[in-house]
Coordinates of C-alpha atoms (C1' of nucleotides) and ligand atoms in Angstrom, one line a residue:
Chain A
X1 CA 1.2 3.2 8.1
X2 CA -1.9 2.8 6.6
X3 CA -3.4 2.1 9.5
X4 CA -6.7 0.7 8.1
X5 CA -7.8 -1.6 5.7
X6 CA -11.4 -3.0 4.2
X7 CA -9.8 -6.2 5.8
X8 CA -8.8 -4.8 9.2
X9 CA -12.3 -2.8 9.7
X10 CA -14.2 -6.4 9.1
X11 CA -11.9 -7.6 11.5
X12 CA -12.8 -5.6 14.0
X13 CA -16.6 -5.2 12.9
X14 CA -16.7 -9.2 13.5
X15 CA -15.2 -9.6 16.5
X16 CA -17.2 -6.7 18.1
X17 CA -20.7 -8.6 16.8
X18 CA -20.0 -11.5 18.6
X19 CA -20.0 -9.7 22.0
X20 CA -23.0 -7.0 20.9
X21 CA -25.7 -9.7 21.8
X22 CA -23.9 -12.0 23.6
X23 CA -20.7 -11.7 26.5
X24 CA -18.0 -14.4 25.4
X25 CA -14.8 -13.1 23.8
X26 CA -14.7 -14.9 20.0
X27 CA -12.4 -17.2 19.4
X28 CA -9.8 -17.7 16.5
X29 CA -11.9 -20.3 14.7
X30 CA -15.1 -18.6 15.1
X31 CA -14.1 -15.5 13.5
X32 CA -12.3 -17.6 11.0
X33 CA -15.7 -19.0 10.4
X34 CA -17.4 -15.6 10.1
X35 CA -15.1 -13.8 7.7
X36 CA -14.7 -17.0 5.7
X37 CA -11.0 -17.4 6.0
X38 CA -8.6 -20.0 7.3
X39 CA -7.7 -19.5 10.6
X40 CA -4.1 -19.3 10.1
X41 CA -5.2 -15.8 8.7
X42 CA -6.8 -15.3 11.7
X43 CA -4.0 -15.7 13.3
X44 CA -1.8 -13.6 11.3
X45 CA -4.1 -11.0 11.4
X46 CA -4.7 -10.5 14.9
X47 CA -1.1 -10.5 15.7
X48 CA -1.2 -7.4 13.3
X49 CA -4.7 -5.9 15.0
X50 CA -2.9 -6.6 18.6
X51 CA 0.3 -4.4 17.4
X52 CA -1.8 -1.7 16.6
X53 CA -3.6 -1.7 19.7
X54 CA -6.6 -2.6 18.3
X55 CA -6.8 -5.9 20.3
X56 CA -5.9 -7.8 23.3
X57 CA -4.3 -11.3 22.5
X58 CA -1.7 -13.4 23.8
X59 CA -1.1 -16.8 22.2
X60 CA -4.0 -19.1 22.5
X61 CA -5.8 -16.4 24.6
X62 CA -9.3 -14.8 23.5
X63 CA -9.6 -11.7 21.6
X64 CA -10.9 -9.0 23.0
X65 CA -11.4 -5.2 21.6
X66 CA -9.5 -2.6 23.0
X67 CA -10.9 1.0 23.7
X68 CA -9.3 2.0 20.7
X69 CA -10.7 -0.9 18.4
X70 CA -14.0 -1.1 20.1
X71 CA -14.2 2.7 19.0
X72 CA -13.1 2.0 15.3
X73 CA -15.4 -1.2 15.6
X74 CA -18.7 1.1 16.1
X75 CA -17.7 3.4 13.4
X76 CA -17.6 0.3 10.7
X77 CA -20.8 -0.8 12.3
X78 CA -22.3 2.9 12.3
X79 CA -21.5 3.0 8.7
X80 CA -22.5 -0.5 7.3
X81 CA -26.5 0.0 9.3
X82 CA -26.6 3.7 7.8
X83 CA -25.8 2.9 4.8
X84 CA -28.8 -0.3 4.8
X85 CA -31.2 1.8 6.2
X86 CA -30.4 5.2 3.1
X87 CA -30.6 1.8 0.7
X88 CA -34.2 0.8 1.6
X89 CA -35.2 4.4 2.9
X90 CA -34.5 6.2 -0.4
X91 CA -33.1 3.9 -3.0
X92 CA -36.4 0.9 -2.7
X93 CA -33.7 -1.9 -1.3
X94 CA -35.9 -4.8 0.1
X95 CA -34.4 -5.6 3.8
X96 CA -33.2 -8.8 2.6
X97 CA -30.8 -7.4 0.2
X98 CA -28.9 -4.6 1.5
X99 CA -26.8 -6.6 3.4
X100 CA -24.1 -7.5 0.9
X101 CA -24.0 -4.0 -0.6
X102 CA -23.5 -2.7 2.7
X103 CA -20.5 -4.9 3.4
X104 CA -18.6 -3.2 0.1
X105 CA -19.9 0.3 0.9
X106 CA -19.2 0.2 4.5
X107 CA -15.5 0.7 3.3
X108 CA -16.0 3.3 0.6
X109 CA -17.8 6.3 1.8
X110 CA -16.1 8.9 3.4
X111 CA -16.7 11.0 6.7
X112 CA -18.3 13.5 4.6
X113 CA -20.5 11.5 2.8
X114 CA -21.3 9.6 5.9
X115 CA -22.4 12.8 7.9
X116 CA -24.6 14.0 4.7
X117 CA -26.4 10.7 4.5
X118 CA -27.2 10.9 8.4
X119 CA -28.4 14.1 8.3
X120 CA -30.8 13.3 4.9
X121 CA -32.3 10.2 6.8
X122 CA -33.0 12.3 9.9
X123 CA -30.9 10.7 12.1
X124 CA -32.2 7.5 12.8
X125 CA -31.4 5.6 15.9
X126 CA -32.0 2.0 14.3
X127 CA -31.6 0.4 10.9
X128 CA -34.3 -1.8 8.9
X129 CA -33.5 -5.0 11.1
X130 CA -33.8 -3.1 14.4
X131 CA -30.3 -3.0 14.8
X132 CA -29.2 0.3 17.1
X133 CA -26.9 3.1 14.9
X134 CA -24.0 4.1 17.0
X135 CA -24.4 7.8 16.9
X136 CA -21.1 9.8 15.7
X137 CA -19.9 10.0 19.4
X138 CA -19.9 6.6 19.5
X139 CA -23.0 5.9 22.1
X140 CA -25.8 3.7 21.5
X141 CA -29.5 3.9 21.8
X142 CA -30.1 0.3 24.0
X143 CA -33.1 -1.3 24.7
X144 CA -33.8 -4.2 26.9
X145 CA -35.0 -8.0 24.7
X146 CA -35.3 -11.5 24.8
X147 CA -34.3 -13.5 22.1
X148 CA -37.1 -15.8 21.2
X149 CA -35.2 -19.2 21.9
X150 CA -34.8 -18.3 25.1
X151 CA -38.7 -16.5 25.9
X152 CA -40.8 -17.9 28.0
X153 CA -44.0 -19.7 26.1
X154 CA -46.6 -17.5 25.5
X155 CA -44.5 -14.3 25.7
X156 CA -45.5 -11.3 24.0
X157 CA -43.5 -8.5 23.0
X158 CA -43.0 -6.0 20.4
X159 CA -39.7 -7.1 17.8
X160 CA -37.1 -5.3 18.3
X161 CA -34.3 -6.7 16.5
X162 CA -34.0 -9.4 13.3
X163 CA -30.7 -10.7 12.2
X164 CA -29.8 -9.3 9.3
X165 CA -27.4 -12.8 8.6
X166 CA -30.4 -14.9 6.7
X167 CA -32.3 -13.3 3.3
X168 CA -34.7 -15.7 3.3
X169 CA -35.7 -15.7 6.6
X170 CA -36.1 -12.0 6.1
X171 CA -38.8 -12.3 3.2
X172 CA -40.7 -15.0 4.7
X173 CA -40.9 -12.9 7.8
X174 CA -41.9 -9.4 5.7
X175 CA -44.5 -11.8 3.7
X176 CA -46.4 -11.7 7.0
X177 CA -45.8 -8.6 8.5
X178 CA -43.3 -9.3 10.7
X179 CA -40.5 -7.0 11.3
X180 CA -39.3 -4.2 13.8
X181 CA -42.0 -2.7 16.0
X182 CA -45.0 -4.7 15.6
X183 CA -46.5 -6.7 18.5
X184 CA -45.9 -10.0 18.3
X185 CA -46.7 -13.5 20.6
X186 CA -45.0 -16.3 21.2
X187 CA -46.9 -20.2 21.0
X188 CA -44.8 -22.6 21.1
X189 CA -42.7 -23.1 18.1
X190 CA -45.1 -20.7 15.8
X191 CA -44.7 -16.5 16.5
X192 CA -48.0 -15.4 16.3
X193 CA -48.3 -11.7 14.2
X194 CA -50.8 -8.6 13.8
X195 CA -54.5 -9.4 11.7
X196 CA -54.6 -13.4 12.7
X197 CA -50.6 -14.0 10.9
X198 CA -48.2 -16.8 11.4
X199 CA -44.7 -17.8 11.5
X200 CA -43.8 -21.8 12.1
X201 CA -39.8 -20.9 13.1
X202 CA -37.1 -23.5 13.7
X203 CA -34.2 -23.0 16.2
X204 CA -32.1 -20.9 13.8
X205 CA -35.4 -18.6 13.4
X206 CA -36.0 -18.4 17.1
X207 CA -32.4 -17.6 17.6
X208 CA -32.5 -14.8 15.0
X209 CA -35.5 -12.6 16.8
X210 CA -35.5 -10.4 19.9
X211 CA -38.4 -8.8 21.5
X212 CA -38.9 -6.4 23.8
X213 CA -38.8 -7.9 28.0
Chain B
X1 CA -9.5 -14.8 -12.0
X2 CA -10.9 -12.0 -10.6
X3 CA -10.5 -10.6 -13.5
X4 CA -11.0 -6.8 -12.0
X5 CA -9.7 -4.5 -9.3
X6 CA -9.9 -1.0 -8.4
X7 CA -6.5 -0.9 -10.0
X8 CA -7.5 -2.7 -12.9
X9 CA -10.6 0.1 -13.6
X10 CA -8.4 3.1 -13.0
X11 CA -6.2 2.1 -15.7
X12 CA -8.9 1.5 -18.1
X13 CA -10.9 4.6 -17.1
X14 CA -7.7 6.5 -17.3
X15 CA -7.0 5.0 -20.5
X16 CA -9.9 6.2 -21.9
X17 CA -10.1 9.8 -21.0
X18 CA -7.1 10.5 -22.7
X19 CA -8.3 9.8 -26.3
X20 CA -12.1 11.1 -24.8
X21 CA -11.5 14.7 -25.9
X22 CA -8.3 14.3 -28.0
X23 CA -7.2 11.5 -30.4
X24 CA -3.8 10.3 -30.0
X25 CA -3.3 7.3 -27.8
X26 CA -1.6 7.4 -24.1
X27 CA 1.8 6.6 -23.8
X28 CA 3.3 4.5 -20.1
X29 CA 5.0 8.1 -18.8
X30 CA 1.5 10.4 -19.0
X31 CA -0.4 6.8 -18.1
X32 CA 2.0 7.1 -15.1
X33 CA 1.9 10.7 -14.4
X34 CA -2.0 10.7 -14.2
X35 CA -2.4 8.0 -12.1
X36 CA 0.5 8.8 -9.9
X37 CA 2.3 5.9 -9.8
X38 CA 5.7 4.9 -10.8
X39 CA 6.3 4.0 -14.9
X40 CA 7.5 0.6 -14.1
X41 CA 4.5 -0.1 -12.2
X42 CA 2.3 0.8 -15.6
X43 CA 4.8 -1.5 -17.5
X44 CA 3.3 -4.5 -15.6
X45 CA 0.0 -3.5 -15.3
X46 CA -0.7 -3.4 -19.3
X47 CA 1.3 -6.2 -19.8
X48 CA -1.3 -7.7 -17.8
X49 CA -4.2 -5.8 -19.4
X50 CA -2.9 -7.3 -22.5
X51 CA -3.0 -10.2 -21.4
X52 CA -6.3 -9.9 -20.6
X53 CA -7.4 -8.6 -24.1
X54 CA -8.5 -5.4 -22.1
X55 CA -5.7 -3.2 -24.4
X56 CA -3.2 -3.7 -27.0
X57 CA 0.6 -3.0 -26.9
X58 CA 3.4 -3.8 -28.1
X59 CA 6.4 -2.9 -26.2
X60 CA 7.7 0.7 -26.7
X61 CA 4.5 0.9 -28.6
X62 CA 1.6 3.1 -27.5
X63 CA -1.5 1.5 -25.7
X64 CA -4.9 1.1 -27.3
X65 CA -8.4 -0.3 -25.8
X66 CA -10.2 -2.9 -27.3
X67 CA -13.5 -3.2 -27.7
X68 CA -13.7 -5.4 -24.4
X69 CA -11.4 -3.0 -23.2
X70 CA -13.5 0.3 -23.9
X71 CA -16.8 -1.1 -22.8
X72 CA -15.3 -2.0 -19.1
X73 CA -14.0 1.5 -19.5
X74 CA -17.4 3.4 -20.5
X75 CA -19.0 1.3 -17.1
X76 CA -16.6 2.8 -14.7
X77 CA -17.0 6.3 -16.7
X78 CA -20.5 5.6 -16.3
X79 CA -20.2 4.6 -12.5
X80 CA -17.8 7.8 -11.8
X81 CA -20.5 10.2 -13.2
X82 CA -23.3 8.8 -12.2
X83 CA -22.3 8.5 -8.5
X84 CA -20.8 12.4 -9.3
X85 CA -24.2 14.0 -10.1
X86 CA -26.0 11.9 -7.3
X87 CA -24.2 13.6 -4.8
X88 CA -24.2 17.1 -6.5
X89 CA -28.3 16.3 -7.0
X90 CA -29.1 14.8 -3.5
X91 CA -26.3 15.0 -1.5
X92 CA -25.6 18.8 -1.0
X93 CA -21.9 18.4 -2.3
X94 CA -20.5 21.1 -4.9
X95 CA -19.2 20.2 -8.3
X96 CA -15.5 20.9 -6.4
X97 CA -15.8 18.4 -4.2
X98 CA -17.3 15.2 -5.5
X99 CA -14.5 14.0 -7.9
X100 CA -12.5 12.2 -5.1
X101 CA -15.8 10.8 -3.5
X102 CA -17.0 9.2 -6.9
X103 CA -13.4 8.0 -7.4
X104 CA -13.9 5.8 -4.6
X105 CA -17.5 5.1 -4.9
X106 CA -17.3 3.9 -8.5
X107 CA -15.5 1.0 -7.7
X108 CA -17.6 0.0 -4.6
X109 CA -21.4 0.3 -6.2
X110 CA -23.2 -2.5 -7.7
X111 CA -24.9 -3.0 -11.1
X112 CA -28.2 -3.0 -9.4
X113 CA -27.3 -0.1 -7.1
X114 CA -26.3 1.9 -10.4
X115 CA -29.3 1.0 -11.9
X116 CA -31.0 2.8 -8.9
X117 CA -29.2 5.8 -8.4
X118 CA -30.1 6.1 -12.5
X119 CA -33.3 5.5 -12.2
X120 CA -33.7 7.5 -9.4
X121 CA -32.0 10.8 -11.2
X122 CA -34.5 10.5 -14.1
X123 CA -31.2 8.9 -16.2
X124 CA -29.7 12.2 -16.8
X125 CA -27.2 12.4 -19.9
X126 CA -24.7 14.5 -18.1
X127 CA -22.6 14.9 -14.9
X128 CA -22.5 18.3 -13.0
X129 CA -19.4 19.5 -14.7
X130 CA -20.8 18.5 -18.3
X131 CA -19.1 15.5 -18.9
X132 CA -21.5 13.1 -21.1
X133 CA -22.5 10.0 -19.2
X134 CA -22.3 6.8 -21.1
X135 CA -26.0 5.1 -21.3
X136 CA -25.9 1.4 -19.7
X137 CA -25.6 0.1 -22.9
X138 CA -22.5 2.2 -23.9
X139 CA -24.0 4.6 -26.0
X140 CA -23.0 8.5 -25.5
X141 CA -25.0 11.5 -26.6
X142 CA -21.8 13.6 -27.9
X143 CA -22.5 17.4 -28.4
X144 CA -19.6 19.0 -30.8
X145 CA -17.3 21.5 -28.9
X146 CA -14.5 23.6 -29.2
X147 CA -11.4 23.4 -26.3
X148 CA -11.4 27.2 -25.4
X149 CA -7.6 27.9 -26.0
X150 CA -8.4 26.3 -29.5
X151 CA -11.7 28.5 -30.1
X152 CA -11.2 32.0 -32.4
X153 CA -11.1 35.2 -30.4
X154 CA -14.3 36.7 -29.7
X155 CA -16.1 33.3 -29.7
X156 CA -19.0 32.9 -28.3
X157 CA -21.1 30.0 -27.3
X158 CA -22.8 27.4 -24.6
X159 CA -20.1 25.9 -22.1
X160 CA -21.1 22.3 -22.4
X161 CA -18.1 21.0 -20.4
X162 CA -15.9 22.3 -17.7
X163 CA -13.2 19.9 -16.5
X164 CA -13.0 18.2 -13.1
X165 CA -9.6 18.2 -12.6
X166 CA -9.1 21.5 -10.9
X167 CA -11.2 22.0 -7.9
X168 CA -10.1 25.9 -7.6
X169 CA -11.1 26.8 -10.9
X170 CA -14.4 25.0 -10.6
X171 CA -14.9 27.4 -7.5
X172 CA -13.6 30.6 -9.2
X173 CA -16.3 29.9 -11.8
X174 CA -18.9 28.5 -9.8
X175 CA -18.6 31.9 -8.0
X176 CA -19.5 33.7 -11.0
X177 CA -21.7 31.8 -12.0
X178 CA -20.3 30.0 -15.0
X179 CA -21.6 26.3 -15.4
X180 CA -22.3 24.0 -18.3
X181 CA -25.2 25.2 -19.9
X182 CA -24.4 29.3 -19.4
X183 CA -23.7 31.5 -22.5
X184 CA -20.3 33.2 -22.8
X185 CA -18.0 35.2 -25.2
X186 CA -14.3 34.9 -25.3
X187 CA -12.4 38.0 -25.0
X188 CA -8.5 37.5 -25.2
X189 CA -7.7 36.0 -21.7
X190 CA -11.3 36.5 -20.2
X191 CA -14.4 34.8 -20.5
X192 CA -17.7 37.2 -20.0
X193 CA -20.5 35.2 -18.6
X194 CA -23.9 36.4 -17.5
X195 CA -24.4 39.9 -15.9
X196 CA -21.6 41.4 -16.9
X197 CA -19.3 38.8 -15.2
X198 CA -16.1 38.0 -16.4
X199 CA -13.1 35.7 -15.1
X200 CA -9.8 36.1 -16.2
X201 CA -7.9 32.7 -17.3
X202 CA -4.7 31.5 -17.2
X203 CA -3.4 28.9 -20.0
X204 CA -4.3 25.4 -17.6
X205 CA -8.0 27.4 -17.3
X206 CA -8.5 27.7 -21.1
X207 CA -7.5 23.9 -21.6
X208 CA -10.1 23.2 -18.7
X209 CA -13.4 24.6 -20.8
X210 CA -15.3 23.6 -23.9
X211 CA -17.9 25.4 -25.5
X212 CA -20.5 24.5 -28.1
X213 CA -19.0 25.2 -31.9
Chain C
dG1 C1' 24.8 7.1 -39.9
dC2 C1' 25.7 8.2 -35.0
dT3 C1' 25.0 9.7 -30.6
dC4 C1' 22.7 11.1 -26.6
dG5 C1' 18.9 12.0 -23.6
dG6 C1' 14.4 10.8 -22.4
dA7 C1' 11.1 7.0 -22.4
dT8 C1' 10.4 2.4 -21.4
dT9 C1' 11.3 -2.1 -19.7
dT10 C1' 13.7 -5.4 -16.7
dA11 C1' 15.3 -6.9 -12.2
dG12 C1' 14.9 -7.3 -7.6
dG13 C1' 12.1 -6.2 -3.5
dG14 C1' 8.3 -4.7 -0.2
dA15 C1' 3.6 -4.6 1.8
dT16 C1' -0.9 -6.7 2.4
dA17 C1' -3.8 -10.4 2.8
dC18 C1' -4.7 -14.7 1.7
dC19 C1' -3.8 -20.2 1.6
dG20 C1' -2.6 -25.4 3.0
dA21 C1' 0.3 -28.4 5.6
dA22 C1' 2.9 -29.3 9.6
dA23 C1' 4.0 -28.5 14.3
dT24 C1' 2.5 -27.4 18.8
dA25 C1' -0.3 -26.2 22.7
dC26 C1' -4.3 -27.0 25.4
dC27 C1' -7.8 -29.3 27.8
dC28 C1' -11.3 -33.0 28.6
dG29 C1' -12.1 -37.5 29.9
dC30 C1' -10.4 -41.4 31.7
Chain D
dG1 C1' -1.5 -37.9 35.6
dC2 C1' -1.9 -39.1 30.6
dG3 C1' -3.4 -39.3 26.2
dG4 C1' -5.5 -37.8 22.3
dG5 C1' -8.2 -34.8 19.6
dT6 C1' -9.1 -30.1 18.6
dA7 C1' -7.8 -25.4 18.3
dT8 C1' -4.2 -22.5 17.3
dT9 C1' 0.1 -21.2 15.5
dT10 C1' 4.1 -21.6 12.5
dC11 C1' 6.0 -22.1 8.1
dG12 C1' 6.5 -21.7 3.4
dG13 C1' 4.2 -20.0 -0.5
dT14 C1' 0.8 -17.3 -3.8
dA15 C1' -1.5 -13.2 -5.9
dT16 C1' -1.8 -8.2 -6.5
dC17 C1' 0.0 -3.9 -6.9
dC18 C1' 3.4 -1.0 -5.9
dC19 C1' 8.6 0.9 -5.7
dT20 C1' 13.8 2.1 -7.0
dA21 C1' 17.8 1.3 -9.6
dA22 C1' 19.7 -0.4 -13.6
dA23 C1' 19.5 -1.8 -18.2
dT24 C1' 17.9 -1.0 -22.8
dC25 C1' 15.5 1.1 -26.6
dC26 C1' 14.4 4.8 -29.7
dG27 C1' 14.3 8.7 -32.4
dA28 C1' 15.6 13.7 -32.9
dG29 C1' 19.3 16.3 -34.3
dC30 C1' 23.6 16.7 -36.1
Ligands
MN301 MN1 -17.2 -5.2 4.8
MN302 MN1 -28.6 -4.6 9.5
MN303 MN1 -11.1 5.2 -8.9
MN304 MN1 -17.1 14.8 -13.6

DNA sequence: GCTCGGATTTAGGGATACCGAAATACCCGC
DNA sequence: GCGGGTATTTCGGTATCCCTAAATCCGAGC
């Protein structure tokens, strides 16, 4: 009765990101999709989540998060954007690579460690891509955005939120100045930044940015 | 061909501390007793470290590293101690409570995250409780030492090394004030440190410390 | 030399977390 | 209402790492 697994905590972390931007219960294939595994695994493993009481799922139903696996969801989640934020705050990680180490880590440190690490980085409410920390009692700091794709032409805003999913995306977007809390407008197809800067983004970049309403 | 595993580096780290601080190789039953695990189970794993060219062993014989064998050993030595004094340094943890923390950690860190945590320290030579840490490309700085249940009565010296293993002595000394680097004389069962101090030690606590020669 | 007891290996399984292929359910468009 | 194609599940299997119980080996002591 181990109870928990790197494998059952990405389970859960994955099927809670789906609904943390976005309503829609995942389905089988998309979280097959997202953890990179056939969806017969999927299948096998969300039988095992839904035993626990981690899930709700009944044969070609959706998956949903129960109280209980929402709850161990936001503690993977509070742990993965702590420990990217203690990479780039103290150890010089660009934001573009402290995903991946993250993802290992996530698993690895204990309570202990977890609670020191808080306390050294002051507590911080939001990681390097603007993502909210869940705080130890499990409640999130929220703030209201748009996400770029769907902004209104000419809106401006101050970025709130990248997605952490594409490196590349990331640099271009820190080459000019872009990132968490600076004012930003929206022409068109191009984001317009602070001193005169611009971005050119195509529908995956305008679907990976949220500003403030 | 994953070629490693958590499992796979405890062996090999395990392996290696056994000859670290005495010569004769490890045989399956103390392999099995210090990794907890049962003595078939170490059976099949160094049949499959053979295999591997990571050891050699013949059966009923005793097990040996390699050369490829000992330098995958010396990086997760190297990853243990490393990840030890960063949480003694920065962390706020005592040197009685990082060992389980670090015996996680070192197989969840990257080689780029290693190199940070290094860097960062100022690429100290030794872990809190004096144990050498092996340079990233293998080398060790080895001071000679005497095992104090092996040192002449009335011996005095530096304590260079304390061993991890026991978390209640490291607190009895810590509390008075004995540490690597602290000067000390050997009375019969007691060891005087600084200001009159003294701690009385049992046989385990005399195969626990080493002093300079 | 032989024997016996401890150390080691072999044999047979279990748990976890994957996979591909085959069956089945579901639902959208006609 | 009926296919038919897609999503999902079922089924049989693999890899890793562990276990207990039952051989088997080995060497110390007689
Ligand atoms: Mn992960
Ligand atoms: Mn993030
Ligand atoms: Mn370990
Ligand atoms: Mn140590």
């Amino acid at each position: 009765m181990a109870n928990t697994s790197p494998a059952i905590e990405d389970y859960l972390k994955t099927i809670h990101a789906h609904t943390e931007w976005q309503p829609e219960p995942i389905t089988p294939s998309v979280l097959a999709t997202r953890l990179a595994v056939a969806p017969s695994s999927v299948t096998e493993m969300v039988k095992k989540l839904a035993a626990q009481g981690l899930v709700t799922h009944q044969p070609y139903g959706a998956i949903r998060l129960t109280d209980a696996g929402l709850s161990r969801a936001l503690g993977v989640v509070r742990r993965h954007r702590l420990v990217e934020t203690w990479l780039v705050s103290d150890m010089g990680y660009g934001w573009d690579a402290v995903h991946d180490e993250a993802e290992v880590l996530e698993h690895a440190i204990s309570d202990r460690l977890l609670e020191a690490i808080d306390a050294h980085l002051g507590r911080p409410a939001r990681d390097p891509h603007g993502d909210p920390i869940p705080q130890a009692d499990g409640s999130i700091v929220s703030v209201p955005t748009v996400l770029l794709s769907e902004a209104p032409a000419g809106h401006a805003g101050t970025v709130v939120r990248i997605s952490d999913r594409d490196p590349q995306l990331l640099r271009r977007l820190a080459a000019c100045g872009i990132r968490p809390g600076v004012l930003v407008t929206l022409s068109g197809d191009t984001l317009d930044g602070p001193d005169g800067t611009a971005v050119e983004l195509d529908a995956d970049g305008r679907e990976a940015i949220w500003l403030t309403t």
